[in-house]
mmCIF file of C-alpha atoms in Angstrom:
data_model
loop_
_atom_site.group_PDB
_atom_site.id
_atom_site.type_symbol
_atom_site.label_atom_id
_atom_site.label_comp_id
_atom_site.label_asym_id
_atom_site.label_seq_id
_atom_site.Cartn_x
_atom_site.Cartn_y
_atom_site.Cartn_z
ATOM 1 C CA MET A 1 21.642 -24.225 -49.306
ATOM 2 C CA CYS A 2 24.760 -23.943 -47.140
ATOM 3 C CA SER A 3 26.748 -20.710 -46.920
ATOM 4 C CA SER A 4 29.567 -21.885 -49.243
ATOM 5 C CA ASP A 5 27.097 -23.055 -51.885
ATOM 6 C CA LEU A 6 25.224 -19.792 -51.613
ATOM 7 C CA ARG A 7 28.455 -17.886 -52.178
ATOM 8 C CA LYS A 8 29.289 -19.992 -55.253
ATOM 9 C CA ALA A 9 25.770 -19.522 -56.701
ATOM 10 C CA TRP A 10 25.829 -15.787 -56.187
ATOM 11 C CA SER A 11 29.286 -15.509 -57.657
ATOM 12 C CA LYS A 12 28.135 -17.232 -60.803
ATOM 13 C CA ALA A 13 24.806 -15.354 -61.049
ATOM 14 C CA VAL A 14 26.264 -11.853 -60.832
ATOM 15 C CA HIS A 15 29.664 -12.562 -62.474
ATOM 16 C CA LEU A 16 31.808 -11.774 -59.468
ATOM 17 C CA GLU A 17 34.932 -13.573 -58.454
ATOM 18 C CA GLU A 18 34.300 -15.896 -55.575
ATOM 19 C CA ARG A 19 37.734 -15.145 -54.169
ATOM 20 C CA ALA A 20 40.643 -12.926 -55.208
ATOM 21 C CA THR A 21 44.020 -12.055 -53.854
ATOM 22 C CA ASN A 22 45.087 -8.399 -53.697
ATOM 23 C CA ILE A 23 48.389 -6.561 -53.729
ATOM 24 C CA ALA A 24 48.895 -7.026 -49.958
ATOM 25 C CA GLY A 25 48.450 -10.740 -50.289
ATOM 26 C CA LEU A 26 45.011 -10.804 -48.687
ATOM 27 C CA THR A 27 42.567 -13.405 -49.983
ATOM 28 C CA MET A 28 39.167 -11.650 -50.312
ATOM 29 C CA ILE A 29 36.067 -13.825 -50.028
ATOM 30 C CA LEU A 30 32.735 -12.923 -51.683
ATOM 31 C CA VAL A 31 29.968 -12.603 -49.045
ATOM 32 C CA PRO A 32 26.514 -12.683 -50.667
ATOM 33 C CA PRO A 33 23.638 -10.519 -49.442
ATOM 34 C CA GLY A 34 21.156 -11.960 -47.013
ATOM 35 C CA GLU A 35 19.350 -11.490 -43.733
ATOM 36 C CA PHE A 36 19.966 -12.607 -40.203
ATOM 37 C CA THR A 37 19.014 -11.938 -36.569
ATOM 38 C CA MET A 38 21.599 -9.598 -35.075
ATOM 39 C CA GLY A 39 22.344 -9.403 -31.330
ATOM 40 C CA SER A 40 21.377 -11.695 -28.426
ATOM 41 C CA THR A 41 18.134 -12.881 -26.916
ATOM 42 C CA PRO A 42 17.633 -13.093 -23.149
ATOM 43 C CA GLU A 43 17.614 -16.879 -23.557
ATOM 44 C CA GLN A 44 21.012 -16.857 -25.340
ATOM 45 C CA LEU A 45 22.495 -14.609 -22.575
ATOM 46 C CA ALA A 46 21.196 -17.040 -19.971
ATOM 47 C CA LEU A 47 23.121 -19.809 -21.765
ATOM 48 C CA VAL A 48 26.305 -17.715 -21.502
ATOM 49 C CA ALA A 49 25.733 -17.123 -17.784
ATOM 50 C CA GLY A 50 25.363 -20.907 -17.364
ATOM 51 C CA PHE A 51 28.959 -21.642 -18.548
ATOM 52 C CA THR A 52 30.672 -18.419 -17.356
ATOM 53 C CA PRO A 53 30.977 -17.987 -13.571
ATOM 54 C CA ASN A 54 30.214 -14.435 -12.327
ATOM 55 C CA TRP A 55 29.136 -13.296 -15.807
ATOM 56 C CA LYS A 56 25.997 -11.183 -15.692
ATOM 57 C CA PRO A 57 23.569 -10.950 -18.620
ATOM 58 C CA GLU A 58 23.232 -7.235 -17.810
ATOM 59 C CA SER A 59 26.827 -6.763 -19.005
ATOM 60 C CA ALA A 60 25.659 -7.542 -22.545
ATOM 61 C CA LYS A 61 22.859 -4.955 -22.760
ATOM 62 C CA ALA A 62 24.530 -3.447 -25.786
ATOM 63 C CA GLU A 63 23.672 -6.669 -27.667
ATOM 64 C CA GLN A 64 19.938 -6.144 -27.152
ATOM 65 C CA PRO A 65 17.337 -6.141 -28.503
ATOM 66 C CA SER A 66 17.976 -8.848 -31.074
ATOM 67 C CA HIS A 67 16.608 -7.657 -34.424
ATOM 68 C CA ARG A 68 16.316 -8.507 -38.079
ATOM 69 C CA VAL A 69 19.008 -7.070 -40.360
ATOM 70 C CA VAL A 70 19.228 -7.287 -44.132
ATOM 71 C CA ILE A 71 22.533 -6.996 -45.923
ATOM 72 C CA THR A 72 21.303 -5.799 -49.309
ATOM 73 C CA HIS A 73 24.597 -5.878 -51.356
ATOM 74 C CA PRO A 74 27.387 -8.417 -51.725
ATOM 75 C CA PHE A 75 30.793 -7.413 -50.309
ATOM 76 C CA TYR A 76 34.226 -8.955 -50.011
ATOM 77 C CA LEU A 77 35.788 -9.777 -46.652
ATOM 78 C CA ALA A 78 39.322 -10.904 -46.042
ATOM 79 C CA ALA A 79 39.580 -14.590 -45.301
ATOM 80 C CA HIS A 80 42.109 -13.772 -42.564
ATOM 81 C CA GLU A 81 43.081 -11.034 -40.236
ATOM 82 C CA VAL A 82 45.714 -8.720 -41.588
ATOM 83 C CA THR A 83 49.139 -10.177 -40.759
ATOM 84 C CA ARG A 84 52.374 -8.512 -39.755
ATOM 85 C CA GLY A 85 53.804 -9.400 -43.183
ATOM 86 C CA GLN A 86 50.841 -7.807 -45.056
ATOM 87 C CA PHE A 87 50.964 -4.709 -42.867
ATOM 88 C CA GLY A 88 54.674 -4.573 -43.453
ATOM 89 C CA ARG A 89 54.117 -4.367 -47.258
ATOM 90 C CA PHE A 90 51.995 -1.268 -46.675
ATOM 91 C CA VAL A 91 54.649 0.272 -44.464
ATOM 92 C CA LYS A 92 57.443 -0.489 -46.909
ATOM 93 C CA ALA A 93 55.441 0.940 -49.814
ATOM 94 C CA THR A 94 54.381 4.169 -48.039
ATOM 95 C CA GLY A 95 56.817 4.827 -45.218
ATOM 96 C CA TYR A 96 53.835 4.938 -42.883
ATOM 97 C CA LYS A 97 54.510 5.294 -39.147
ATOM 98 C CA THR A 98 51.880 3.932 -36.723
ATOM 99 C CA ILE A 99 50.702 5.988 -33.817
ATOM 100 C CA CYS A 100 52.969 3.941 -31.478
ATOM 101 C CA GLU A 101 56.022 4.700 -33.664
ATOM 102 C CA ARG A 102 55.045 8.374 -33.657
ATOM 103 C CA ALA A 103 54.849 8.270 -29.839
ATOM 104 C CA ILE A 104 51.255 9.349 -29.863
ATOM 105 C CA VAL A 105 50.461 6.417 -27.573
ATOM 106 C CA ARG A 106 52.609 3.805 -25.850
ATOM 107 C CA GLY A 107 52.475 0.262 -27.262
ATOM 108 C CA VAL A 108 51.834 -2.835 -25.167
ATOM 109 C CA GLY A 109 54.300 -5.636 -24.641
ATOM 110 C CA TRP A 110 54.819 -8.877 -22.682
ATOM 111 C CA ASP A 111 57.347 -8.837 -19.834
ATOM 112 C CA ALA A 112 58.466 -12.475 -19.532
ATOM 113 C CA LYS A 113 60.322 -11.782 -16.265
ATOM 114 C CA THR A 114 57.216 -10.584 -14.436
ATOM 115 C CA GLY A 115 54.678 -12.513 -16.484
ATOM 116 C CA LYS A 116 52.723 -9.355 -17.018
ATOM 117 C CA PHE A 117 51.783 -6.997 -19.837
ATOM 118 C CA LYS A 118 53.098 -3.428 -19.796
ATOM 119 C CA ASN A 119 53.074 -0.236 -21.820
ATOM 120 C CA GLY A 120 56.299 1.202 -23.234
ATOM 121 C CA ARG A 121 57.736 3.341 -26.009
ATOM 122 C CA LYS A 122 59.670 0.424 -27.457
ATOM 123 C CA TYR A 123 56.526 -1.544 -28.145
ATOM 124 C CA ASN A 124 54.793 -1.301 -31.548
ATOM 125 C CA TRP A 125 53.532 -3.575 -34.330
ATOM 126 C CA GLN A 126 57.045 -4.948 -34.880
ATOM 127 C CA ASN A 127 57.890 -5.472 -31.210
ATOM 128 C CA THR A 128 55.578 -7.167 -28.717
ATOM 129 C CA ASP A 129 58.217 -9.200 -26.826
ATOM 130 C CA PHE A 130 56.305 -12.419 -27.479
ATOM 131 C CA PRO A 131 56.894 -14.759 -30.449
ATOM 132 C CA GLN A 132 55.400 -13.509 -33.713
ATOM 133 C CA ASP A 133 56.343 -13.850 -37.395
ATOM 134 C CA GLU A 134 54.901 -12.476 -40.600
ATOM 135 C CA THR A 135 52.041 -15.007 -40.565
ATOM 136 C CA HIS A 136 50.678 -13.784 -37.222
ATOM 137 C CA PRO A 137 47.994 -11.100 -37.066
ATOM 138 C CA VAL A 138 49.375 -7.606 -36.648
ATOM 139 C CA VAL A 139 48.706 -6.018 -33.224
ATOM 140 C CA ASN A 140 49.583 -2.789 -31.542
ATOM 141 C CA VAL A 141 47.768 -0.983 -34.342
ATOM 142 C CA SER A 142 44.934 1.483 -33.858
ATOM 143 C CA TRP A 143 41.696 2.175 -35.767
ATOM 144 C CA ARG A 144 43.497 5.085 -37.522
ATOM 145 C CA ASP A 145 46.360 2.813 -38.510
ATOM 146 C CA ALA A 146 43.871 0.285 -39.920
ATOM 147 C CA ALA A 147 42.014 3.044 -41.834
ATOM 148 C CA ALA A 148 45.327 4.127 -43.356
ATOM 149 C CA PHE A 149 45.999 0.562 -44.544
ATOM 150 C CA CYS A 150 42.559 0.529 -46.165
ATOM 151 C CA THR A 151 43.220 3.864 -47.898
ATOM 152 C CA TRP A 152 46.459 2.483 -49.378
ATOM 153 C CA LEU A 153 44.719 -0.600 -50.678
ATOM 154 C CA THR A 154 41.973 1.574 -52.227
ATOM 155 C CA TRP A 155 44.570 3.603 -54.023
ATOM 156 C CA LYS A 156 46.567 0.658 -55.240
ATOM 157 C CA GLU A 157 43.634 -1.543 -56.246
ATOM 158 C CA GLY A 158 41.281 1.093 -57.618
ATOM 159 C CA LYS A 159 38.275 -0.081 -55.604
ATOM 160 C CA LEU A 160 37.010 0.870 -52.165
ATOM 161 C CA TYR A 161 38.634 -0.979 -49.252
ATOM 162 C CA ARG A 162 37.442 -0.246 -45.737
ATOM 163 C CA LEU A 163 36.793 -1.832 -42.338
ATOM 164 C CA PRO A 164 33.588 -3.861 -42.239
ATOM 165 C CA THR A 165 30.479 -2.544 -40.580
ATOM 166 C CA GLU A 166 29.622 -4.493 -37.437
ATOM 167 C CA ALA A 167 26.451 -5.749 -39.178
ATOM 168 C CA GLU A 168 28.550 -7.130 -42.036
ATOM 169 C CA TRP A 169 30.989 -8.579 -39.557
ATOM 170 C CA GLU A 170 28.323 -10.415 -37.507
ATOM 171 C CA TYR A 171 26.524 -11.622 -40.659
ATOM 172 C CA ALA A 172 29.800 -12.992 -42.062
ATOM 173 C CA CYS A 173 30.758 -14.541 -38.654
ATOM 174 C CA ARG A 174 27.452 -16.372 -38.295
ATOM 175 C CA ALA A 175 27.593 -17.635 -41.947
ATOM 176 C CA GLY A 176 23.977 -18.802 -41.672
ATOM 177 C CA THR A 177 24.077 -20.066 -38.051
ATOM 178 C CA THR A 178 21.911 -18.826 -35.174
ATOM 179 C CA THR A 179 23.987 -20.177 -32.251
ATOM 180 C CA LEU A 180 26.310 -18.432 -29.810
ATOM 181 C CA PHE A 181 29.307 -19.399 -31.933
ATOM 182 C CA SER A 182 29.403 -20.371 -35.584
ATOM 183 C CA SER A 183 30.388 -23.773 -34.248
ATOM 184 C CA GLY A 184 27.348 -24.171 -31.934
ATOM 185 C CA ASP A 185 26.276 -23.190 -28.407
ATOM 186 C CA ASP A 186 29.024 -25.187 -26.623
ATOM 187 C CA PRO A 187 32.082 -23.062 -25.751
ATOM 188 C CA GLU A 188 34.204 -26.182 -26.025
ATOM 189 C CA SER A 189 33.428 -26.280 -29.757
ATOM 190 C CA LEU A 190 35.794 -23.283 -30.081
ATOM 191 C CA ALA A 191 38.782 -25.589 -29.657
ATOM 192 C CA THR A 192 38.743 -26.514 -33.368
ATOM 193 C CA ILE A 193 38.060 -23.055 -34.805
ATOM 194 C CA ALA A 194 39.567 -20.434 -32.501
ATOM 195 C CA ASN A 195 42.597 -19.361 -30.576
ATOM 196 C CA VAL A 196 41.048 -18.319 -27.187
ATOM 197 C CA LEU A 197 41.889 -18.519 -23.510
ATOM 198 C CA ASP A 198 42.436 -22.242 -22.947
ATOM 199 C CA GLN A 199 44.518 -24.662 -20.910
ATOM 200 C CA THR A 200 47.704 -23.663 -22.780
ATOM 201 C CA ALA A 201 47.392 -20.117 -21.391
ATOM 202 C CA LYS A 202 45.934 -20.950 -18.004
ATOM 203 C CA ALA A 203 49.214 -21.270 -16.164
ATOM 204 C CA LYS A 204 50.767 -18.040 -17.466
ATOM 205 C CA ILE A 205 47.896 -15.585 -18.191
ATOM 206 C CA SER A 206 45.393 -14.427 -15.582
ATOM 207 C CA GLY A 207 41.735 -14.406 -16.270
ATOM 208 C CA GLY A 208 39.170 -17.015 -16.963
ATOM 209 C CA PRO A 209 37.519 -19.394 -17.085
ATOM 210 C CA PRO A 210 39.471 -21.032 -19.885
ATOM 211 C CA ILE A 211 37.967 -23.691 -22.107
ATOM 212 C CA LYS A 212 39.085 -27.237 -21.433
ATOM 213 C CA GLY A 213 40.850 -27.572 -24.759
ATOM 214 C CA ARG A 214 44.532 -26.947 -25.412
ATOM 215 C CA ASP A 215 45.548 -25.435 -28.784
ATOM 216 C CA GLY A 216 49.246 -24.971 -28.097
ATOM 217 C CA PHE A 217 49.248 -21.220 -28.605
ATOM 218 C CA LEU A 218 49.995 -19.018 -25.657
ATOM 219 C CA PHE A 219 49.719 -15.785 -27.600
ATOM 220 C CA THR A 220 48.631 -15.089 -31.208
ATOM 221 C CA ALA A 221 48.533 -17.936 -33.727
ATOM 222 C CA PRO A 222 49.392 -17.807 -37.432
ATOM 223 C CA VAL A 223 46.229 -16.818 -39.269
ATOM 224 C CA GLY A 224 44.292 -19.783 -40.591
ATOM 225 C CA SER A 225 45.603 -22.185 -37.967
ATOM 226 C CA PHE A 226 42.057 -23.259 -37.178
ATOM 227 C CA GLY A 227 39.074 -24.321 -39.301
ATOM 228 C CA PRO A 228 36.955 -21.825 -41.349
ATOM 229 C CA ASN A 229 33.323 -21.015 -40.934
ATOM 230 C CA GLY A 230 30.627 -21.630 -43.548
ATOM 231 C CA PHE A 231 31.666 -18.674 -45.667
ATOM 232 C CA GLY A 232 35.318 -19.826 -45.673
ATOM 233 C CA LEU A 233 36.494 -17.150 -43.203
ATOM 234 C CA PHE A 234 39.102 -17.973 -40.570
ATOM 235 C CA ASP A 235 39.594 -16.726 -37.034
ATOM 236 C CA MET A 236 36.195 -15.032 -36.793
ATOM 237 C CA HIS A 237 36.336 -16.187 -33.140
ATOM 238 C CA GLY A 238 39.550 -15.541 -31.196
ATOM 239 C CA ASN A 239 43.146 -14.730 -32.180
ATOM 240 C CA VAL A 240 42.673 -10.912 -32.148
ATOM 241 C CA ARG A 241 39.748 -8.623 -31.568
ATOM 242 C CA GLU A 242 38.725 -6.905 -34.810
ATOM 243 C CA LEU A 243 38.005 -3.287 -35.455
ATOM 244 C CA CYS A 244 34.874 -2.254 -37.336
ATOM 245 C CA ALA A 245 33.967 0.936 -39.133
ATOM 246 C CA ASP A 246 31.062 1.896 -36.904
ATOM 247 C CA TRP A 247 31.048 4.295 -33.953
ATOM 248 C CA PHE A 248 30.022 2.393 -30.849
ATOM 249 C CA ALA A 249 26.854 3.134 -28.908
ATOM 250 C CA ASP A 250 25.380 0.704 -26.365
ATOM 251 C CA ASP A 251 21.856 1.758 -27.223
ATOM 252 C CA TYR A 252 22.202 1.613 -31.037
ATOM 253 C CA TYR A 253 20.184 -1.546 -31.487
ATOM 254 C CA ALA A 254 17.050 0.064 -30.134
ATOM 255 C CA ASP A 255 16.679 2.248 -33.270
ATOM 256 C CA SER A 256 19.066 0.891 -35.833
ATOM 257 C CA PRO A 257 17.772 0.557 -39.441
ATOM 258 C CA GLU A 258 16.894 -2.853 -40.768
ATOM 259 C CA ALA A 259 18.817 -2.506 -43.977
ATOM 260 C CA ASP A 260 22.579 -2.161 -43.952
ATOM 261 C CA PRO A 261 22.975 -0.468 -40.540
ATOM 262 C CA ARG A 262 26.248 1.535 -40.277
ATOM 263 C CA GLY A 263 26.132 3.030 -36.797
ATOM 264 C CA PHE A 264 25.877 6.641 -35.666
ATOM 265 C CA SER A 265 27.770 9.313 -37.664
ATOM 266 C CA THR A 266 29.854 10.404 -34.681
ATOM 267 C CA GLY A 267 31.121 8.968 -31.415
ATOM 268 C CA ASP A 268 34.037 8.486 -29.091
ATOM 269 C CA SER A 269 34.923 4.835 -29.730
ATOM 270 C CA HIS A 270 34.630 2.373 -32.578
ATOM 271 C CA VAL A 271 33.110 -1.063 -32.479
ATOM 272 C CA LEU A 272 35.258 -4.100 -31.660
ATOM 273 C CA ARG A 273 34.098 -7.557 -32.623
ATOM 274 C CA ASP A 274 35.365 -11.013 -31.886
ATOM 275 C CA GLY A 275 37.538 -12.045 -28.939
ATOM 276 C CA GLY A 276 41.281 -12.305 -28.772
ATOM 277 C CA TRP A 277 43.797 -15.017 -27.883
ATOM 278 C CA ASN A 278 43.365 -14.173 -24.161
ATOM 279 C CA SER A 279 39.550 -13.827 -24.227
ATOM 280 C CA ILE A 280 37.101 -16.069 -22.471
ATOM 281 C CA ALA A 281 34.558 -17.866 -24.615
ATOM 282 C CA ALA A 282 31.784 -15.492 -23.547
ATOM 283 C CA ASP A 283 33.638 -12.641 -25.215
ATOM 284 C CA CYS A 284 34.184 -14.567 -28.464
ATOM 285 C CA ARG A 285 30.488 -15.058 -29.361
ATOM 286 C CA CYS A 286 29.068 -13.925 -32.727
ATOM 287 C CA ALA A 287 27.053 -11.224 -31.053
ATOM 288 C CA ALA A 288 29.569 -9.962 -28.486
ATOM 289 C CA ARG A 289 30.334 -6.238 -28.809
ATOM 290 C CA GLY A 290 33.133 -4.099 -27.479
ATOM 291 C CA SER A 291 34.667 -0.725 -28.193
ATOM 292 C CA ALA A 292 38.006 0.988 -28.629
ATOM 293 C CA GLN A 293 38.909 4.660 -29.021
ATOM 294 C CA PRO A 294 40.497 5.579 -32.410
ATOM 295 C CA ASN A 295 44.059 5.684 -30.937
ATOM 296 C CA ALA A 296 43.765 2.622 -28.739
ATOM 297 C CA VAL A 297 46.221 -0.229 -29.214
ATOM 298 C CA ASP A 298 46.653 -3.589 -27.529
ATOM 299 C CA LEU A 299 48.251 -7.026 -27.938
ATOM 300 C CA ASN A 300 44.923 -8.621 -28.707
ATOM 301 C CA LEU A 301 43.574 -5.959 -31.080
ATOM 302 C CA GLY A 302 43.898 -6.154 -34.861
ATOM 303 C CA PHE A 303 41.682 -5.990 -37.966
ATOM 304 C CA ARG A 304 40.508 -7.529 -41.223
ATOM 305 C CA VAL A 305 39.399 -5.581 -44.235
ATOM 306 C CA ALA A 306 36.296 -5.455 -46.382
ATOM 307 C CA ALA A 307 35.956 -4.273 -49.984
ATOM 308 C CA GLU A 308 33.013 -3.176 -52.099
ATOM 309 C CA ALA A 309 31.716 -5.569 -54.734
ATOM 310 C CA GLY A 310 29.933 -4.732 -57.996
ATOM 311 C CA GLY A 311 27.840 -7.196 -59.912
ATOM 312 C CA ASP A 312 25.241 -7.343 -62.592
#
């Protein structure tokens, strides 16, 4: 049974909506329980090294060992990353000021004159100095800002909204697949499902190697511009890196529980999943892990929300 059919069957069996739209305009998709192999094998990391010059498998030690994980309860996950428009509804309703607007940290922006990124007080979720509208994923927001958004949704909707755990995130990203990307092992397969570093960006943005495709987006793309995965989730690879609930530890996989792992209870940084619009394919894999401190902001860092689901 494919992932979408499994979702439909589970929705019917436990009398849960397969999808629902909340007050922020987010479409929440039911993700059924299941099991998967989390992390990367040495063989998979060797594949990555084969298409990524100067990339060393040792740099991905936090993805090992690969291990069985069971997601025991259904949950909802937003079909898209939170957009500027949706974050704006939260701000308008609450008067919330992000950490950039409170001058706790400097935001990040694009300086078209120099062709470089820079930090500055004027930069925040509403000002990046590159083209964005309300359909683009919100950036220049921190983990704490994302948590505040979830708290607002919880209060308004009367059910628990939160950031996904990284186990939930990887399970949802894979959607029943076992390959490097939900689209297969070939990095060029990302061209149809993800906004990543490609030939559009090659001339203006340093880094690499880019994929050979050209998607037309130099920076962020409107959410849902590319095809969904098997669960009906968009932009699980690329566009923005996504914040998770867990504290990050590079040795967590060695002793993590099999059922519903949630990370350590304390830490210095939170888990980041997915790659961004300026990320190489190797950093956009289902298993790729990163981290960000609670107040960190960037132009390729955003989030999507999860919500608890009941059921019979």
